[in-house]
Amino acid sequence: MGRCAIQIVMGPAGSGKSTYCQAMQEHCATIGGARRRRINVANLDPAAENFNYEVAFDIRELISVDDVMEELGLGPNGALVYCMEYLLENPEWLHDNLEAFGDDEYIILDCPGQVELYTHVPVMRRVLDRMRVWGYGSSMVGVFVVDATFLTDTSKFLSGSLLSLSAMISLELPHVNMLSKCDLVSEETVEKMLGTESATQLWDFEEHSQQALAQAKATRENDGSSEAAEVRKKIELQRRKRNRLTEAICTLLDDFSMVSFCPLNIMDEDSLDHALQIVDHAIQYGEDLDVKGAEGDDSLE
């Protein structure tokens, strides 16, 4: 039996997940032809405070972080883990909400951003395993959202890439990495970073830049004292240790060779449409749907 298509939207806190959900919901209601559809967005983040999209169902109706913190005296992270484990203990709530949608409908699940839920406390993996048992395995796609402003700091961008790779391996879903907020970064910066052949090459460029800056600073502050020389030596040793770790991360990313990004500017309809096509292709959405005519389009209004 067919199942509704489901986007599992995740990513670091503040990366723009809820904004992505809202943009997709509004965009899909206005595009023309057979690709027009109604997007049902559901909130699975028990710590969410507010969002601008129309909510299909909300986990805070079952349990919320604020309630857990107040009743059990837990901190924000502990309360979030407790909420998601509570969802696992009460899967019928999620099952009943998903079953309310028809086979040709489309759902986006706005998920929590805390990375521990996808890695060493694999709560989200267990939630998705339940959904696979219910028959949604072939219709789910993971969308990992990373803030494009990370592109201005190579270390942050590599960290975001590592988080994405971790989620890909942990969840074992068809996966699309979305680079959000591209309207806040120049096209030249986006093309330069995404056009680099490997993470190692990207870090080499950063290293050369940092070395040039360090040499220029040393020239300006030419202090020949032994104390100044000792300070410079300690700084150089710390830099080399950090570089070895970064180089190991780059090698890991290159060895897997799985992480690539789709740049997204929510202010650009063409960019939104391109992102939607990539996500749809990951799960072959629409290939077995009937083509809607004018009457089908009008039904969404």
PDB file of C-alpha atoms in Angstrom:
ATOM      1  CA  MET A   1       0.000   0.000   0.000  1.00  0.00           C
ATOM      2  CA  GLY A   2       1.279   3.462  -0.863  1.00  0.00           C
ATOM      3  CA  ARG A   3       1.957   6.039   1.816  1.00  0.00           C
ATOM      4  CA  CYS A   4       2.047   9.827   1.939  1.00  0.00           C
ATOM      5  CA  ALA A   5       5.402  11.468   1.206  1.00  0.00           C
ATOM      6  CA  ILE A   6       7.235  12.739   4.291  1.00  0.00           C
ATOM      7  CA  GLN A   7      10.128  15.178   4.582  1.00  0.00           C
ATOM      8  CA  ILE A   8      12.085  14.798   7.843  1.00  0.00           C
ATOM      9  CA  VAL A   9      13.516  18.310   8.313  1.00  0.00           C
ATOM     10  CA  MET A  10      16.460  18.536  10.712  1.00  0.00           C
ATOM     11  CA  GLY A  11      19.582  20.579  11.323  1.00  0.00           C
ATOM     12  CA  PRO A  12      21.322  22.652  13.998  1.00  0.00           C
ATOM     13  CA  ALA A  13      19.239  25.028  16.113  1.00  0.00           C
ATOM     14  CA  GLY A  14      18.787  28.343  14.332  1.00  0.00           C
ATOM     15  CA  SER A  15      19.650  26.982  10.897  1.00  0.00           C
ATOM     16  CA  GLY A  16      16.259  27.955   9.454  1.00  0.00           C
ATOM     17  CA  LYS A  17      14.293  24.698   9.600  1.00  0.00           C
ATOM     18  CA  SER A  18      10.939  26.293  10.448  1.00  0.00           C
ATOM     19  CA  THR A  19      11.491  29.019   7.863  1.00  0.00           C
ATOM     20  CA  TYR A  20      12.218  26.312   5.278  1.00  0.00           C
ATOM     21  CA  CYS A  21       8.971  24.528   6.204  1.00  0.00           C
ATOM     22  CA  GLN A  22       6.970  27.732   5.880  1.00  0.00           C
ATOM     23  CA  ALA A  23       8.580  28.635   2.550  1.00  0.00           C
ATOM     24  CA  MET A  24       7.873  25.185   1.104  1.00  0.00           C
ATOM     25  CA  GLN A  25       4.267  25.247   2.315  1.00  0.00           C
ATOM     26  CA  GLU A  26       3.627  28.630   0.693  1.00  0.00           C
ATOM     27  CA  HIS A  27       5.551  27.817  -2.494  1.00  0.00           C
ATOM     28  CA  CYS A  28       3.751  24.525  -3.149  1.00  0.00           C
ATOM     29  CA  ALA A  29       0.379  26.228  -2.786  1.00  0.00           C
ATOM     30  CA  THR A  30       1.194  28.659  -5.618  1.00  0.00           C
ATOM     31  CA  ILE A  31       3.175  26.706  -8.225  1.00  0.00           C
ATOM     32  CA  GLY A  32       1.205  25.758 -11.292  1.00  0.00           C
ATOM     33  CA  GLY A  33       0.433  22.483 -13.026  1.00  0.00           C
ATOM     34  CA  ALA A  34       0.664  18.968 -11.680  1.00  0.00           C
ATOM     35  CA  ARG A  35       3.407  19.825  -9.178  1.00  0.00           C
ATOM     36  CA  ARG A  36       1.072  22.047  -7.193  1.00  0.00           C
ATOM     37  CA  ARG A  37       0.133  20.444  -3.872  1.00  0.00           C
ATOM     38  CA  ARG A  38      -0.963  21.111  -0.326  1.00  0.00           C
ATOM     39  CA  ILE A  39       1.890  20.781   2.154  1.00  0.00           C
ATOM     40  CA  ASN A  40       0.939  19.629   5.642  1.00  0.00           C
ATOM     41  CA  VAL A  41       3.570  20.757   8.160  1.00  0.00           C
ATOM     42  CA  ALA A  42       3.720  19.104  11.580  1.00  0.00           C
ATOM     43  CA  ASN A  43       5.843  20.164  14.541  1.00  0.00           C
ATOM     44  CA  LEU A  44       7.881  17.421  16.255  1.00  0.00           C
ATOM     45  CA  ASP A  45       9.966  19.821  18.342  1.00  0.00           C
ATOM     46  CA  PRO A  46       8.622  19.890  21.919  1.00  0.00           C
ATOM     47  CA  ALA A  47      10.787  22.958  22.618  1.00  0.00           C
ATOM     48  CA  ALA A  48       9.359  25.065  19.767  1.00  0.00           C
ATOM     49  CA  GLU A  49       7.922  28.418  20.776  1.00  0.00           C
ATOM     50  CA  ASN A  50       6.316  29.862  17.655  1.00  0.00           C
ATOM     51  CA  PHE A  51       6.298  29.406  13.905  1.00  0.00           C
ATOM     52  CA  ASN A  52       4.526  31.005  10.959  1.00  0.00           C
ATOM     53  CA  TYR A  53       3.377  27.948   9.044  1.00  0.00           C
ATOM     54  CA  GLU A  54      -0.039  26.314   9.293  1.00  0.00           C
ATOM     55  CA  VAL A  55       0.347  23.379  11.707  1.00  0.00           C
ATOM     56  CA  ALA A  56      -1.209  20.004  10.859  1.00  0.00           C
ATOM     57  CA  PHE A  57      -0.393  18.524  14.282  1.00  0.00           C
ATOM     58  CA  ASP A  58       1.929  19.505  17.128  1.00  0.00           C
ATOM     59  CA  ILE A  59       3.854  17.302  19.566  1.00  0.00           C
ATOM     60  CA  ARG A  60       3.292  19.929  22.263  1.00  0.00           C
ATOM     61  CA  GLU A  61      -0.284  18.678  22.381  1.00  0.00           C
ATOM     62  CA  LEU A  62       1.233  15.438  23.739  1.00  0.00           C
ATOM     63  CA  ILE A  63       4.154  16.801  25.770  1.00  0.00           C
ATOM     64  CA  SER A  64       6.286  19.951  25.881  1.00  0.00           C
ATOM     65  CA  VAL A  65       9.729  20.868  27.204  1.00  0.00           C
ATOM     66  CA  ASP A  66       8.330  23.641  29.390  1.00  0.00           C
ATOM     67  CA  ASP A  67       5.979  21.242  31.174  1.00  0.00           C
ATOM     68  CA  VAL A  68       8.733  18.666  31.745  1.00  0.00           C
ATOM     69  CA  MET A  69      11.147  21.285  33.073  1.00  0.00           C
ATOM     70  CA  GLU A  70       8.519  22.544  35.491  1.00  0.00           C
ATOM     71  CA  GLU A  71       7.300  19.162  36.707  1.00  0.00           C
ATOM     72  CA  LEU A  72      10.556  17.163  36.788  1.00  0.00           C
ATOM     73  CA  GLY A  73      13.106  19.930  37.339  1.00  0.00           C
ATOM     74  CA  LEU A  74      15.176  18.981  34.287  1.00  0.00           C
ATOM     75  CA  GLY A  75      17.259  21.365  32.206  1.00  0.00           C
ATOM     76  CA  PRO A  76      16.367  22.207  28.573  1.00  0.00           C
ATOM     77  CA  ASN A  77      18.420  19.428  26.957  1.00  0.00           C
ATOM     78  CA  GLY A  78      17.401  16.754  29.455  1.00  0.00           C
ATOM     79  CA  ALA A  79      13.763  17.771  29.116  1.00  0.00           C
ATOM     80  CA  LEU A  80      13.983  17.538  25.318  1.00  0.00           C
ATOM     81  CA  VAL A  81      15.428  14.017  25.456  1.00  0.00           C
ATOM     82  CA  TYR A  82      12.713  13.039  27.950  1.00  0.00           C
ATOM     83  CA  CYS A  83       9.997  14.397  25.612  1.00  0.00           C
ATOM     84  CA  MET A  84      11.269  12.444  22.623  1.00  0.00           C
ATOM     85  CA  GLU A  85      11.578   9.255  24.672  1.00  0.00           C
ATOM     86  CA  TYR A  86       8.020   9.857  25.866  1.00  0.00           C
ATOM     87  CA  LEU A  87       6.968   9.988  22.211  1.00  0.00           C
ATOM     88  CA  LEU A  88       8.630   6.594  21.708  1.00  0.00           C
ATOM     89  CA  GLU A  89       6.658   5.209  24.636  1.00  0.00           C
ATOM     90  CA  ASN A  90       3.419   6.583  23.146  1.00  0.00           C
ATOM     91  CA  PRO A  91       3.845   5.925  19.413  1.00  0.00           C
ATOM     92  CA  GLU A  92       0.094   5.673  18.819  1.00  0.00           C
ATOM     93  CA  TRP A  93      -0.135   9.478  18.975  1.00  0.00           C
ATOM     94  CA  LEU A  94       2.195   9.861  15.979  1.00  0.00           C
ATOM     95  CA  HIS A  95       0.720   6.838  14.198  1.00  0.00           C
ATOM     96  CA  ASP A  96      -2.844   8.124  14.469  1.00  0.00           C
ATOM     97  CA  ASN A  97      -1.872  11.575  13.194  1.00  0.00           C
ATOM     98  CA  LEU A  98       0.012  10.154  10.204  1.00  0.00           C
ATOM     99  CA  GLU A  99      -2.782   7.729   9.359  1.00  0.00           C
ATOM    100  CA  ALA A 100      -5.193  10.681   9.039  1.00  0.00           C
ATOM    101  CA  PHE A 101      -3.500  11.603   5.744  1.00  0.00           C
ATOM    102  CA  GLY A 102      -4.196   9.978   2.404  1.00  0.00           C
ATOM    103  CA  ASP A 103      -1.656   8.149   0.270  1.00  0.00           C
ATOM    104  CA  ASP A 104      -1.257  11.071  -2.167  1.00  0.00           C
ATOM    105  CA  GLU A 105      -0.704  13.736   0.503  1.00  0.00           C
ATOM    106  CA  TYR A 106       2.568  15.420   1.463  1.00  0.00           C
ATOM    107  CA  ILE A 107       3.879  16.011   4.999  1.00  0.00           C
ATOM    108  CA  ILE A 108       6.857  17.911   6.378  1.00  0.00           C
ATOM    109  CA  LEU A 109       7.946  17.034   9.924  1.00  0.00           C
ATOM    110  CA  ASP A 110       9.756  19.943  11.596  1.00  0.00           C
ATOM    111  CA  CYS A 111      12.128  18.110  13.955  1.00  0.00           C
ATOM    112  CA  PRO A 112      14.291  19.186  16.929  1.00  0.00           C
ATOM    113  CA  GLY A 113      17.739  20.579  16.222  1.00  0.00           C
ATOM    114  CA  GLN A 114      19.778  19.107  19.101  1.00  0.00           C
ATOM    115  CA  VAL A 115      22.427  16.898  17.514  1.00  0.00           C
ATOM    116  CA  GLU A 116      22.477  14.376  20.381  1.00  0.00           C
ATOM    117  CA  LEU A 117      19.027  13.156  19.321  1.00  0.00           C
ATOM    118  CA  TYR A 118      20.544  11.891  16.061  1.00  0.00           C
ATOM    119  CA  THR A 119      23.876  10.540  17.335  1.00  0.00           C
ATOM    120  CA  HIS A 120      24.772   9.208  20.805  1.00  0.00           C
ATOM    121  CA  VAL A 121      21.129   9.303  22.006  1.00  0.00           C
ATOM    122  CA  PRO A 122      19.580   7.911  18.811  1.00  0.00           C
ATOM    123  CA  VAL A 123      15.993   8.836  19.633  1.00  0.00           C
ATOM    124  CA  MET A 124      15.178  10.089  16.134  1.00  0.00           C
ATOM    125  CA  ARG A 125      16.510   6.882  14.579  1.00  0.00           C
ATOM    126  CA  ARG A 126      14.133   4.885  16.771  1.00  0.00           C
ATOM    127  CA  VAL A 127      11.211   7.155  15.848  1.00  0.00           C
ATOM    128  CA  LEU A 128      11.965   6.643  12.150  1.00  0.00           C
ATOM    129  CA  ASP A 129      12.293   2.887  12.680  1.00  0.00           C
ATOM    130  CA  ARG A 130       8.732   2.911  14.046  1.00  0.00           C
ATOM    131  CA  MET A 131       7.597   4.803  10.959  1.00  0.00           C
ATOM    132  CA  ARG A 132       9.298   2.200   8.749  1.00  0.00           C
ATOM    133  CA  VAL A 133       7.355  -0.541  10.534  1.00  0.00           C
ATOM    134  CA  TRP A 134       4.146   1.395   9.768  1.00  0.00           C
ATOM    135  CA  GLY A 135       4.997   1.335   6.057  1.00  0.00           C
ATOM    136  CA  TYR A 136       6.509   4.778   5.477  1.00  0.00           C
ATOM    137  CA  GLY A 137      10.061   3.599   4.775  1.00  0.00           C
ATOM    138  CA  SER A 138      10.063   4.166   1.021  1.00  0.00           C
ATOM    139  CA  SER A 139       8.294   7.522   1.195  1.00  0.00           C
ATOM    140  CA  MET A 140      10.547   9.336   3.706  1.00  0.00           C
ATOM    141  CA  VAL A 141      13.420  11.696   2.845  1.00  0.00           C
ATOM    142  CA  GLY A 142      15.749  13.473   5.247  1.00  0.00           C
ATOM    143  CA  VAL A 143      16.361  17.194   4.669  1.00  0.00           C
ATOM    144  CA  PHE A 144      19.309  18.506   6.690  1.00  0.00           C
ATOM    145  CA  VAL A 145      19.394  22.308   6.869  1.00  0.00           C
ATOM    146  CA  VAL A 146      22.686  24.172   7.364  1.00  0.00           C
ATOM    147  CA  ASP A 147      23.015  27.946   7.704  1.00  0.00           C
ATOM    148  CA  ALA A 148      24.763  29.489   4.667  1.00  0.00           C
ATOM    149  CA  THR A 149      26.487  32.028   6.913  1.00  0.00           C
ATOM    150  CA  PHE A 150      28.715  29.096   7.923  1.00  0.00           C
ATOM    151  CA  LEU A 151      30.354  29.620   4.539  1.00  0.00           C
ATOM    152  CA  THR A 152      32.139  32.688   5.881  1.00  0.00           C
ATOM    153  CA  ASP A 153      33.982  30.485   8.397  1.00  0.00           C
ATOM    154  CA  THR A 154      35.581  27.335   6.993  1.00  0.00           C
ATOM    155  CA  SER A 155      35.739  25.632  10.398  1.00  0.00           C
ATOM    156  CA  LYS A 156      31.993  26.125  10.933  1.00  0.00           C
ATOM    157  CA  PHE A 157      31.197  24.875   7.446  1.00  0.00           C
ATOM    158  CA  LEU A 158      33.258  21.718   8.007  1.00  0.00           C
ATOM    159  CA  SER A 159      31.491  21.200  11.347  1.00  0.00           C
ATOM    160  CA  GLY A 160      28.101  21.543   9.636  1.00  0.00           C
ATOM    161  CA  SER A 161      29.189  19.052   6.984  1.00  0.00           C
ATOM    162  CA  LEU A 162      30.279  16.579   9.665  1.00  0.00           C
ATOM    163  CA  LEU A 163      26.910  16.889  11.439  1.00  0.00           C
ATOM    164  CA  SER A 164      25.163  16.256   8.145  1.00  0.00           C
ATOM    165  CA  LEU A 165      27.272  13.156   7.452  1.00  0.00           C
ATOM    166  CA  SER A 166      26.543  11.871  10.955  1.00  0.00           C
ATOM    167  CA  ALA A 167      22.789  12.249  10.406  1.00  0.00           C
ATOM    168  CA  MET A 168      22.987  10.556   6.997  1.00  0.00           C
ATOM    169  CA  ILE A 169      24.760   7.524   8.404  1.00  0.00           C
ATOM    170  CA  SER A 170      22.659   7.319  11.563  1.00  0.00           C
ATOM    171  CA  LEU A 171      19.205   7.661   9.996  1.00  0.00           C
ATOM    172  CA  GLU A 172      19.815   5.715   6.745  1.00  0.00           C
ATOM    173  CA  LEU A 173      17.317   7.730   4.714  1.00  0.00           C
ATOM    174  CA  PRO A 174      17.409   9.236   1.237  1.00  0.00           C
ATOM    175  CA  HIS A 175      19.062  12.516   2.147  1.00  0.00           C
ATOM    176  CA  VAL A 176      19.261  16.098   0.853  1.00  0.00           C
ATOM    177  CA  ASN A 177      21.489  18.741   2.436  1.00  0.00           C
ATOM    178  CA  MET A 178      19.958  22.193   2.155  1.00  0.00           C
ATOM    179  CA  LEU A 179      22.061  25.359   2.472  1.00  0.00           C
ATOM    180  CA  SER A 180      19.601  27.896   3.874  1.00  0.00           C
ATOM    181  CA  LYS A 181      19.791  31.715   4.096  1.00  0.00           C
ATOM    182  CA  CYS A 182      21.707  32.031   0.839  1.00  0.00           C
ATOM    183  CA  ASP A 183      20.118  35.462   0.451  1.00  0.00           C
ATOM    184  CA  LEU A 184      22.422  36.611   3.293  1.00  0.00           C
ATOM    185  CA  VAL A 185      25.638  35.491   1.549  1.00  0.00           C
ATOM    186  CA  SER A 186      27.077  36.644  -1.760  1.00  0.00           C
ATOM    187  CA  GLU A 187      26.707  34.314  -4.748  1.00  0.00           C
ATOM    188  CA  GLU A 188      30.470  34.456  -5.209  1.00  0.00           C
ATOM    189  CA  THR A 189      31.076  33.055  -1.721  1.00  0.00           C
ATOM    190  CA  VAL A 190      28.522  30.271  -2.214  1.00  0.00           C
ATOM    191  CA  GLU A 191      29.975  29.267  -5.593  1.00  0.00           C
ATOM    192  CA  LYS A 192      33.546  29.352  -4.267  1.00  0.00           C
ATOM    193  CA  MET A 193      32.840  27.139  -1.261  1.00  0.00           C
ATOM    194  CA  LEU A 194      30.542  24.654  -2.987  1.00  0.00           C
ATOM    195  CA  GLY A 195      32.785  24.535  -6.046  1.00  0.00           C
ATOM    196  CA  THR A 196      35.783  23.287  -4.062  1.00  0.00           C
ATOM    197  CA  GLU A 197      36.621  19.705  -4.989  1.00  0.00           C
ATOM    198  CA  SER A 198      37.175  18.361  -1.468  1.00  0.00           C
ATOM    199  CA  ALA A 199      37.083  19.282   2.209  1.00  0.00           C
ATOM    200  CA  THR A 200      40.864  18.858   2.379  1.00  0.00           C
ATOM    201  CA  GLN A 201      41.349  21.355  -0.430  1.00  0.00           C
ATOM    202  CA  LEU A 202      38.956  23.770   1.272  1.00  0.00           C
ATOM    203  CA  TRP A 203      40.952  23.608   4.501  1.00  0.00           C
ATOM    204  CA  ASP A 204      44.245  24.034   2.598  1.00  0.00           C
ATOM    205  CA  PHE A 205      42.938  27.319   1.200  1.00  0.00           C
ATOM    206  CA  GLU A 206      41.978  28.405   4.716  1.00  0.00           C
ATOM    207  CA  GLU A 207      45.381  27.416   6.086  1.00  0.00           C
ATOM    208  CA  HIS A 208      47.264  29.428   3.470  1.00  0.00           C
ATOM    209  CA  SER A 209      45.095  32.425   4.244  1.00  0.00           C
ATOM    210  CA  GLN A 210      45.636  32.101   8.001  1.00  0.00           C
ATOM    211  CA  GLN A 211      49.391  31.687   7.600  1.00  0.00           C
ATOM    212  CA  ALA A 212      49.594  34.834   5.482  1.00  0.00           C
ATOM    213  CA  LEU A 213      47.667  36.777   8.121  1.00  0.00           C
ATOM    214  CA  ALA A 214      49.858  35.393  10.907  1.00  0.00           C
ATOM    215  CA  GLN A 215      53.069  36.349   9.081  1.00  0.00           C
ATOM    216  CA  ALA A 216      51.779  39.851   8.450  1.00  0.00           C
ATOM    217  CA  LYS A 217      50.866  40.233  12.127  1.00  0.00           C
ATOM    218  CA  ALA A 218      54.282  38.954  13.234  1.00  0.00           C
ATOM    219  CA  THR A 219      55.977  41.464  10.974  1.00  0.00           C
ATOM    220  CA  ARG A 220      53.964  44.342  12.456  1.00  0.00           C
ATOM    221  CA  GLU A 221      54.613  43.169  16.024  1.00  0.00           C
ATOM    222  CA  ASN A 222      58.293  42.403  15.632  1.00  0.00           C
ATOM    223  CA  ASP A 223      59.181  41.899  19.282  1.00  0.00           C
ATOM    224  CA  GLY A 224      62.522  40.118  19.654  1.00  0.00           C
ATOM    225  CA  SER A 225      62.184  39.373  23.361  1.00  0.00           C
ATOM    226  CA  SER A 226      62.396  35.776  24.575  1.00  0.00           C
ATOM    227  CA  GLU A 227      58.963  36.046  26.236  1.00  0.00           C
ATOM    228  CA  ALA A 228      57.300  37.093  22.980  1.00  0.00           C
ATOM    229  CA  ALA A 229      59.067  34.261  21.151  1.00  0.00           C
ATOM    230  CA  GLU A 230      57.795  31.764  23.727  1.00  0.00           C
ATOM    231  CA  VAL A 231      54.218  33.011  23.343  1.00  0.00           C
ATOM    232  CA  ARG A 232      54.437  32.699  19.571  1.00  0.00           C
ATOM    233  CA  LYS A 233      55.798  29.164  19.946  1.00  0.00           C
ATOM    234  CA  LYS A 234      52.881  28.105  22.178  1.00  0.00           C
ATOM    235  CA  ILE A 235      50.356  29.614  19.772  1.00  0.00           C
ATOM    236  CA  GLU A 236      51.971  27.782  16.861  1.00  0.00           C
ATOM    237  CA  LEU A 237      51.848  24.444  18.730  1.00  0.00           C
ATOM    238  CA  GLN A 238      48.143  24.936  19.506  1.00  0.00           C
ATOM    239  CA  ARG A 239      47.471  25.772  15.873  1.00  0.00           C
ATOM    240  CA  ARG A 240      49.220  22.612  14.678  1.00  0.00           C
ATOM    241  CA  LYS A 241      47.246  20.419  17.097  1.00  0.00           C
ATOM    242  CA  ARG A 242      43.983  21.992  15.943  1.00  0.00           C
ATOM    243  CA  ASN A 243      45.001  21.554  12.328  1.00  0.00           C
ATOM    244  CA  ARG A 244      45.683  17.836  12.785  1.00  0.00           C
ATOM    245  CA  LEU A 245      42.158  17.348  14.114  1.00  0.00           C
ATOM    246  CA  THR A 246      40.662  19.438  11.318  1.00  0.00           C
ATOM    247  CA  GLU A 247      42.660  17.557   8.702  1.00  0.00           C
ATOM    248  CA  ALA A 248      41.369  14.259  10.128  1.00  0.00           C
ATOM    249  CA  ILE A 249      37.785  15.550   9.853  1.00  0.00           C
ATOM    250  CA  CYS A 250      38.417  16.645   6.263  1.00  0.00           C
ATOM    251  CA  THR A 251      39.831  13.214   5.414  1.00  0.00           C
ATOM    252  CA  LEU A 252      36.746  11.566   6.914  1.00  0.00           C
ATOM    253  CA  LEU A 253      34.416  13.768   4.839  1.00  0.00           C
ATOM    254  CA  ASP A 254      36.430  13.067   1.686  1.00  0.00           C
ATOM    255  CA  ASP A 255      36.582   9.314   2.315  1.00  0.00           C
ATOM    256  CA  PHE A 256      32.797   9.067   2.555  1.00  0.00           C
ATOM    257  CA  SER A 257      32.343  11.556  -0.293  1.00  0.00           C
ATOM    258  CA  MET A 258      28.610  11.788   0.459  1.00  0.00           C
ATOM    259  CA  VAL A 259      28.070  15.399   1.538  1.00  0.00           C
ATOM    260  CA  SER A 260      26.934  17.958  -1.008  1.00  0.00           C
ATOM    261  CA  PHE A 261      24.635  20.941  -0.612  1.00  0.00           C
ATOM    262  CA  CYS A 262      21.708  22.461  -2.477  1.00  0.00           C
ATOM    263  CA  PRO A 263      21.819  26.262  -2.045  1.00  0.00           C
ATOM    264  CA  LEU A 264      18.424  27.727  -1.128  1.00  0.00           C
ATOM    265  CA  ASN A 265      17.292  31.342  -1.278  1.00  0.00           C
ATOM    266  CA  ILE A 266      13.707  31.490  -0.010  1.00  0.00           C
ATOM    267  CA  MET A 267      13.291  34.913  -1.612  1.00  0.00           C
ATOM    268  CA  ASP A 268      13.758  33.325  -5.054  1.00  0.00           C
ATOM    269  CA  GLU A 269      10.910  31.158  -6.403  1.00  0.00           C
ATOM    270  CA  ASP A 270      13.257  29.417  -8.859  1.00  0.00           C
ATOM    271  CA  SER A 271      15.575  28.457  -6.008  1.00  0.00           C
ATOM    272  CA  LEU A 272      12.642  27.055  -4.014  1.00  0.00           C
ATOM    273  CA  ASP A 273      11.419  25.117  -7.029  1.00  0.00           C
ATOM    274  CA  HIS A 274      14.869  23.660  -7.666  1.00  0.00           C
ATOM    275  CA  ALA A 275      15.137  22.529  -4.031  1.00  0.00           C
ATOM    276  CA  LEU A 276      11.679  20.955  -4.196  1.00  0.00           C
ATOM    277  CA  GLN A 277      12.562  19.041  -7.365  1.00  0.00           C
ATOM    278  CA  ILE A 278      15.684  17.595  -5.711  1.00  0.00           C
ATOM    279  CA  VAL A 279      13.744  16.454  -2.630  1.00  0.00           C
ATOM    280  CA  ASP A 280      10.924  14.998  -4.756  1.00  0.00           C
ATOM    281  CA  HIS A 281      13.432  13.115  -6.906  1.00  0.00           C
ATOM    282  CA  ALA A 282      15.004  11.518  -3.798  1.00  0.00           C
ATOM    283  CA  ILE A 283      11.765   9.597  -3.141  1.00  0.00           C
ATOM    284  CA  GLN A 284      10.359   9.607  -6.701  1.00  0.00           C
ATOM    285  CA  TYR A 285       7.408  11.681  -5.516  1.00  0.00           C
ATOM    286  CA  GLY A 286       4.749  12.256  -8.154  1.00  0.00           C
ATOM    287  CA  GLU A 287       5.783   9.495 -10.553  1.00  0.00           C
ATOM    288  CA  ASP A 288       2.670   7.443  -9.828  1.00  0.00           C
ATOM    289  CA  LEU A 289       0.236  10.310  -9.188  1.00  0.00           C
ATOM    290  CA  ASP A 290      -2.520  11.255 -11.579  1.00  0.00           C
ATOM    291  CA  VAL A 291      -1.894  14.477 -13.486  1.00  0.00           C
ATOM    292  CA  LYS A 292      -4.246  17.191 -12.239  1.00  0.00           C
ATOM    293  CA  GLY A 293      -6.028  19.492 -14.586  1.00  0.00           C
ATOM    294  CA  ALA A 294      -7.458  22.915 -13.938  1.00  0.00           C
ATOM    295  CA  GLU A 295     -10.076  21.503 -11.575  1.00  0.00           C
ATOM    296  CA  GLY A 296      -7.375  19.763  -9.527  1.00  0.00           C
ATOM    297  CA  ASP A 297      -5.472  23.031  -9.276  1.00  0.00           C
ATOM    298  CA  ASP A 298      -8.526  24.914  -8.120  1.00  0.00           C
ATOM    299  CA  SER A 299      -9.170  22.391  -5.353  1.00  0.00           C
ATOM    300  CA  LEU A 300      -6.141  23.652  -3.463  1.00  0.00           C
ATOM    301  CA  GLU A 301      -7.467  27.144  -3.148  1.00  0.00           C
TER     302      GLU A 301
END
